[in-house]
PDB file of C-alpha atoms and ligand atoms in Angstrom:
ATOM      1  CA  MET A   1       3.696  -4.595 -13.620  1.00 95.00           C
ATOM      2  CA  LYS A   2       6.987  -3.923 -11.379  1.00 98.00           C
ATOM      3  CA  ARG A   3       5.769  -5.864  -7.833  1.00 98.00           C
ATOM      4  CA  VAL A   4       7.606  -4.206  -4.759  1.00 99.00           C
ATOM      5  CA  ILE A   5       6.932  -5.208  -1.179  1.00 99.00           C
ATOM      6  CA  THR A   6       8.281  -4.302   2.162  1.00 99.00           C
ATOM      7  CA  TYR A   7       7.350  -5.483   5.444  1.00 98.00           C
ATOM      8  CA  GLY A   8       6.934  -3.797   9.098  1.00 98.00           C
ATOM      9  CA  THR A   9       5.132  -2.237  11.914  1.00 98.00           C
ATOM     10  CA  PHE A  10       4.642   1.436  10.592  1.00 98.00           C
ATOM     11  CA  ASP A  11       3.734   2.277  14.341  1.00 98.00           C
ATOM     12  CA  LEU A  12       2.977   6.374  14.937  1.00 98.00           C
ATOM     13  CA  LEU A  13       3.613   6.678  11.300  1.00 98.00           C
ATOM     14  CA  HIS A  14       6.032   9.165  10.304  1.00 98.00           C
ATOM     15  CA  TYR A  15       8.112  10.991   7.835  1.00 98.00           C
ATOM     16  CA  GLY A  16      10.766   8.251   7.811  1.00 98.00           C
ATOM     17  CA  HIS A  17       8.047   5.653   7.418  1.00 98.00           C
ATOM     18  CA  ILE A  18       6.968   7.526   4.218  1.00 98.00           C
ATOM     19  CA  GLU A  19      10.661   8.505   2.730  1.00 98.00           C
ATOM     20  CA  LEU A  20      11.041   4.288   2.757  1.00 98.00           C
ATOM     21  CA  LEU A  21       7.715   3.685   1.098  1.00 99.00           C
ATOM     22  CA  LYS A  22       8.160   6.501  -1.090  1.00 98.00           C
ATOM     23  CA  ARG A  23      11.355   5.124  -2.591  1.00 98.00           C
ATOM     24  CA  ALA A  24       9.932   1.509  -2.683  1.00 99.00           C
ATOM     25  CA  LYS A  25       7.234   2.623  -4.972  1.00 98.00           C
ATOM     26  CA  ALA A  26       9.483   4.404  -7.040  1.00 98.00           C
ATOM     27  CA  LEU A  27      11.535   0.696  -8.030  1.00 98.00           C
ATOM     28  CA  GLY A  28       8.104  -0.368  -9.597  1.00 98.00           C
ATOM     29  CA  ASP A  29       4.634  -0.179 -10.291  1.00 98.00           C
ATOM     30  CA  TYR A  30       2.977  -1.393  -7.331  1.00 99.00           C
ATOM     31  CA  LEU A  31       3.857  -1.458  -3.726  1.00 99.00           C
ATOM     32  CA  ILE A  32       2.969  -4.042  -0.936  1.00 99.00           C
ATOM     33  CA  VAL A  33       3.253  -3.488   2.313  1.00 99.00           C
ATOM     34  CA  ALA A  34       3.403  -6.457   4.574  1.00 99.00           C
ATOM     35  CA  LEU A  35       2.147  -4.931   7.927  1.00 98.00           C
ATOM     36  CA  SER A  36       3.242  -6.849  11.400  1.00 98.00           C
ATOM     37  CA  THR A  37       0.047  -8.061  13.404  1.00 98.00           C
ATOM     38  CA  ASP A  38      -0.470  -7.487  16.970  1.00 98.00           C
ATOM     39  CA  GLU A  39       0.202 -10.742  17.799  1.00 98.00           C
ATOM     40  CA  PHE A  40       3.579 -10.836  15.548  1.00 98.00           C
ATOM     41  CA  ASN A  41       4.791  -7.621  17.141  1.00 97.00           C
ATOM     42  CA  TRP A  42       4.366  -9.201  20.640  1.00 96.00           C
ATOM     43  CA  ASP A  43       5.476 -12.692  20.355  1.00 96.00           C
ATOM     44  CA  ASP A  44       8.437 -12.608  18.193  1.00 95.00           C
ATOM     45  CA  LYS A  45       9.529  -8.776  17.704  1.00 92.00           C
ATOM     46  CA  GLN A  46       8.806  -8.074  21.479  1.00 94.00           C
ATOM     47  CA  LYS A  47       7.115  -4.775  20.656  1.00 92.00           C
ATOM     48  CA  LYS A  48       3.495  -3.487  21.301  1.00 95.00           C
ATOM     49  CA  ALA A  49       2.576  -0.754  19.063  1.00 97.00           C
ATOM     50  CA  TYR A  50       0.858   2.134  20.345  1.00 96.00           C
ATOM     51  CA  PHE A  51      -1.980   1.574  17.040  1.00 98.00           C
ATOM     52  CA  PRO A  52      -3.590  -1.766  16.928  1.00 98.00           C
ATOM     53  CA  TYR A  53      -3.155  -3.616  13.980  1.00 98.00           C
ATOM     54  CA  GLU A  54      -6.602  -1.873  11.908  1.00 98.00           C
ATOM     55  CA  LYS A  55      -5.264   1.429  12.638  1.00 98.00           C
ATOM     56  CA  ARG A  56      -1.839   0.978  11.393  1.00 98.00           C
ATOM     57  CA  LYS A  57      -3.747  -0.581   8.386  1.00 99.00           C
ATOM     58  CA  GLN A  58      -6.009   2.255   7.814  1.00 98.00           C
ATOM     59  CA  LEU A  59      -3.297   4.945   8.180  1.00 98.00           C
ATOM     60  CA  LEU A  60      -1.022   2.719   5.410  1.00 99.00           C
ATOM     61  CA  GLU A  61      -3.920   2.663   3.127  1.00 98.00           C
ATOM     62  CA  ALA A  62      -3.849   6.046   2.981  1.00 98.00           C
ATOM     63  CA  ILE A  63      -0.525   6.848   1.398  1.00 98.00           C
ATOM     64  CA  ARG A  64      -0.758   7.551  -2.160  1.00 98.00           C
ATOM     65  CA  TYR A  65       2.489   5.161  -2.392  1.00 98.00           C
ATOM     66  CA  VAL A  66       0.797   2.201  -1.255  1.00 99.00           C
ATOM     67  CA  ASP A  67      -1.135  -0.179  -3.313  1.00 99.00           C
ATOM     68  CA  LEU A  68      -1.942  -3.204  -1.073  1.00 99.00           C
ATOM     69  CA  VAL A  69      -1.706  -4.172   3.114  1.00 99.00           C
ATOM     70  CA  ILE A  70      -1.332  -7.787   3.497  1.00 98.00           C
ATOM     71  CA  PRO A  71      -0.821  -8.952   7.216  1.00 98.00           C
ATOM     72  CA  GLU A  72       2.628 -10.096   8.406  1.00 98.00           C
ATOM     73  CA  ASN A  73       2.201 -12.885  11.024  1.00 97.00           C
ATOM     74  CA  SER A  74       5.407 -15.119  10.739  1.00 98.00           C
ATOM     75  CA  TRP A  75       9.418 -14.349   9.907  1.00 97.00           C
ATOM     76  CA  ASP A  76       9.062 -17.536   7.885  1.00 98.00           C
ATOM     77  CA  GLN A  77       6.209 -15.859   5.220  1.00 98.00           C
ATOM     78  CA  LYS A  78       8.849 -14.137   3.318  1.00 98.00           C
ATOM     79  CA  ASP A  79       9.555 -16.671   0.711  1.00 98.00           C
ATOM     80  CA  ASN A  80       5.748 -17.394  -0.200  1.00 98.00           C
ATOM     81  CA  ASP A  81       4.719 -14.216  -0.219  1.00 98.00           C
ATOM     82  CA  MET A  82       7.304 -13.691  -2.985  1.00 98.00           C
ATOM     83  CA  LYS A  83       5.461 -16.340  -4.975  1.00 98.00           C
ATOM     84  CA  LEU A  84       2.105 -15.569  -3.987  1.00 98.00           C
ATOM     85  CA  TYR A  85       1.913 -12.151  -4.500  1.00 98.00           C
ATOM     86  CA  GLN A  86       4.304 -12.314  -8.080  1.00 98.00           C
ATOM     87  CA  VAL A  87       7.171 -10.084  -6.585  1.00 98.00           C
ATOM     88  CA  ASP A  88       9.921  -8.675  -8.257  1.00 99.00           C
ATOM     89  CA  THR A  89      11.773  -6.473  -5.734  1.00 99.00           C
ATOM     90  CA  PHE A  90      12.015  -6.787  -1.853  1.00 99.00           C
ATOM     91  CA  VAL A  91      13.020  -3.784  -0.143  1.00 98.00           C
ATOM     92  CA  MET A  92      13.948  -2.641   3.593  1.00 98.00           C
ATOM     93  CA  GLY A  93      15.761  -0.223   5.360  1.00 98.00           C
ATOM     94  CA  ASP A  94      19.466  -0.602   5.823  1.00 98.00           C
ATOM     95  CA  ASP A  95      19.093  -1.656   9.515  1.00 98.00           C
ATOM     96  CA  TRP A  96      17.991  -5.131   8.207  1.00 98.00           C
ATOM     97  CA  LYS A  97      21.148  -5.165   5.707  1.00 98.00           C
ATOM     98  CA  GLY A  98      21.682  -8.505   4.329  1.00 98.00           C
ATOM     99  CA  LYS A  99      18.955 -10.179   6.947  1.00 98.00           C
ATOM    100  CA  PHE A 100      16.989 -11.106   3.958  1.00 98.00           C
ATOM    101  CA  ASP A 101      19.491 -11.628   1.081  1.00 98.00           C
ATOM    102  CA  PHE A 102      18.318 -15.379   0.955  1.00 98.00           C
ATOM    103  CA  LEU A 103      15.345 -14.134  -0.473  1.00 98.00           C
ATOM    104  CA  HIS A 104      17.220 -13.795  -3.931  1.00 98.00           C
ATOM    105  CA  GLU A 105      18.418 -16.815  -3.427  1.00 97.00           C
ATOM    106  CA  ASP A 106      15.113 -18.537  -2.545  1.00 98.00           C
ATOM    107  CA  THR A 107      13.042 -16.911  -5.210  1.00 98.00           C
ATOM    108  CA  GLY A 108      15.033 -14.572  -7.420  1.00 98.00           C
ATOM    109  CA  VAL A 109      13.472 -11.281  -6.287  1.00 98.00           C
ATOM    110  CA  ASP A 110      15.760  -8.257  -6.285  1.00 98.00           C
ATOM    111  CA  VAL A 111      16.884  -7.422  -2.648  1.00 98.00           C
ATOM    112  CA  ILE A 112      17.357  -4.159  -2.110  1.00 98.00           C
ATOM    113  CA  TYR A 113      18.401  -2.188   1.352  1.00 98.00           C
ATOM    114  CA  LEU A 114      17.390   1.741   1.269  1.00 98.00           C
ATOM    115  CA  PRO A 115      19.049   3.885   3.950  1.00 98.00           C
ATOM    116  CA  ARG A 116      17.385   5.120   6.542  1.00 98.00           C
ATOM    117  CA  THR A 117      15.849   8.404   7.276  1.00 98.00           C
ATOM    118  CA  PRO A 118      18.205   9.734   9.920  1.00 98.00           C
ATOM    119  CA  GLU A 119      16.910  11.288  13.296  1.00 97.00           C
ATOM    120  CA  ILE A 120      13.405   9.825  13.756  1.00 97.00           C
ATOM    121  CA  SER A 121      12.244   6.652  14.712  1.00 97.00           C
ATOM    122  CA  THR A 122       8.969   5.276  16.550  1.00 96.00           C
ATOM    123  CA  THR A 123      11.313   4.814  19.891  1.00 94.00           C
ATOM    124  CA  LYS A 124      12.729   8.180  19.657  1.00 96.00           C
ATOM    125  CA  ILE A 125       9.264   9.603  19.357  1.00 96.00           C
ATOM    126  CA  LYS A 126       7.744   8.050  22.501  1.00 93.00           C
ATOM    127  CA  HIS A 127      10.814   8.626  24.044  1.00 95.00           C
ATOM    128  CA  ASP A 128      10.454  12.403  23.618  1.00 95.00           C
ATOM    129  CA  LEU A 129       6.957  12.427  24.233  1.00 94.00           C
ATOM    130  CA  ASN A 130       7.852  10.403  27.696  1.00 91.00           C
ATOM    131  CA  MET A 131       5.919   7.519  27.063  1.00 70.00           C
ATOM    132  CA  ASN A 132       7.243   4.366  28.256  1.00 58.00           C
TER     133      ASN A 132
HETATM  134  N1  C2G B   1      12.520   3.061   8.505  1.00 82.58           N
HETATM  135  C1  C2G B   1      13.507   4.277   7.781  1.00 82.58           C
HETATM  136  N2  C2G B   1      14.040   5.209   8.503  1.00 82.58           N
HETATM  137  C2  C2G B   1      13.277   5.323   9.745  1.00 82.58           C
HETATM  138  C3  C2G B   1      12.902   4.325  10.225  1.00 82.58           C
HETATM  139  C4  C2G B   1      12.150   3.370   9.549  1.00 82.58           C
HETATM  140  O1  C2G B   1      14.067   3.721   6.497  1.00 82.58           O
HETATM  141  N3  C2G B   1      13.824   6.676  10.006  1.00 82.58           N
HETATM  142  C5  C2G B   1      12.282   1.811   7.911  1.00 82.58           C
HETATM  143  C6  C2G B   1      12.607   0.707   8.522  1.00 82.58           C
HETATM  144  O2  C2G B   1      13.833   0.213   8.251  1.00 82.58           O
HETATM  145  C7  C2G B   1      11.953  -0.430   7.843  1.00 82.58           C
HETATM  146  C8  C2G B   1      10.673   0.105   7.785  1.00 82.58           C
HETATM  147  O3  C2G B   1      10.967   1.512   7.745  1.00 82.58           O
HETATM  148  O4  C2G B   1      12.002  -0.553   6.538  1.00 82.58           O
HETATM  149  C9  C2G B   1       9.470  -0.096   8.739  1.00 82.58           C
HETATM  150  O5  C2G B   1      10.157   0.266  10.096  1.00 82.58           O
HETATM  151  P1  C2G B   1       9.465  -0.782  11.380  1.00 82.58           P
HETATM  152  O6  C2G B   1       8.375  -0.494  11.339  1.00 82.58           O
HETATM  153  O7  C2G B   1      10.351  -0.015  12.201  1.00 82.58           O
HETATM  154  O8  C2G B   1       9.719  -2.168  10.694  1.00 82.58           O
HETATM  155  P2  C2G B   1      10.991  -3.444  11.677  1.00 82.58           P
HETATM  156  O9  C2G B   1       9.849  -3.478  13.012  1.00 82.58           O
HETATM  157  O10 C2G B   1      12.117  -2.993  11.348  1.00 82.58           O
HETATM  158  O11 C2G B   1      10.232  -4.450  11.024  1.00 82.58           O
HETATM  159  O12 C2G B   1       9.957  -8.991   8.686  1.00 82.58           O
HETATM  160  C10 C2G B   1      10.287  -7.506   8.919  1.00 82.58           C
HETATM  161  C11 C2G B   1      10.158  -6.552  10.190  1.00 82.58           C
HETATM  162  O13 C2G B   1       8.477  -6.265  10.176  1.00 82.58           O
HETATM  163  C12 C2G B   1      10.455  -5.246   9.852  1.00 82.58           C
END
């Protein structure tokens, strides 16, 4: 069984997220999503999600491509996650291109960056809805 993992906040879930998850799942048989906790978002990513962790988790768990949702609460957990969850492939959108190449050296996982879906982002949604 080929195990794939990806990380993110997935706030205000939109089709760009779905396209990423769909392509990530197509790279294996089992997709794990490490979902940024509210504390990690605030303390380390300087962003506040509209939906709290439990709601974002509920939405992700309803997606056919997602097999397991785990918390992301540190930048440093990835190496251990690769081993703990016996990951074969790490996937991120290409806005992160190059940032996680160390995972291949450290753990041997394949590191794949997928093109982002253009024209959509959580920030754009908030802006277009005149939310702050
Ligand atoms: N994404 C995409 N296309 C978009 C928007 C997002 O492919 N139009 C991808 C991002 O590249 C990312 C994933 O969807 O791979 C989740 O996006 P975010 O929730 O914005 O993730 P981010 O805040 O970048 O967190 O440790 C890694 C971080 O947790 C990543």
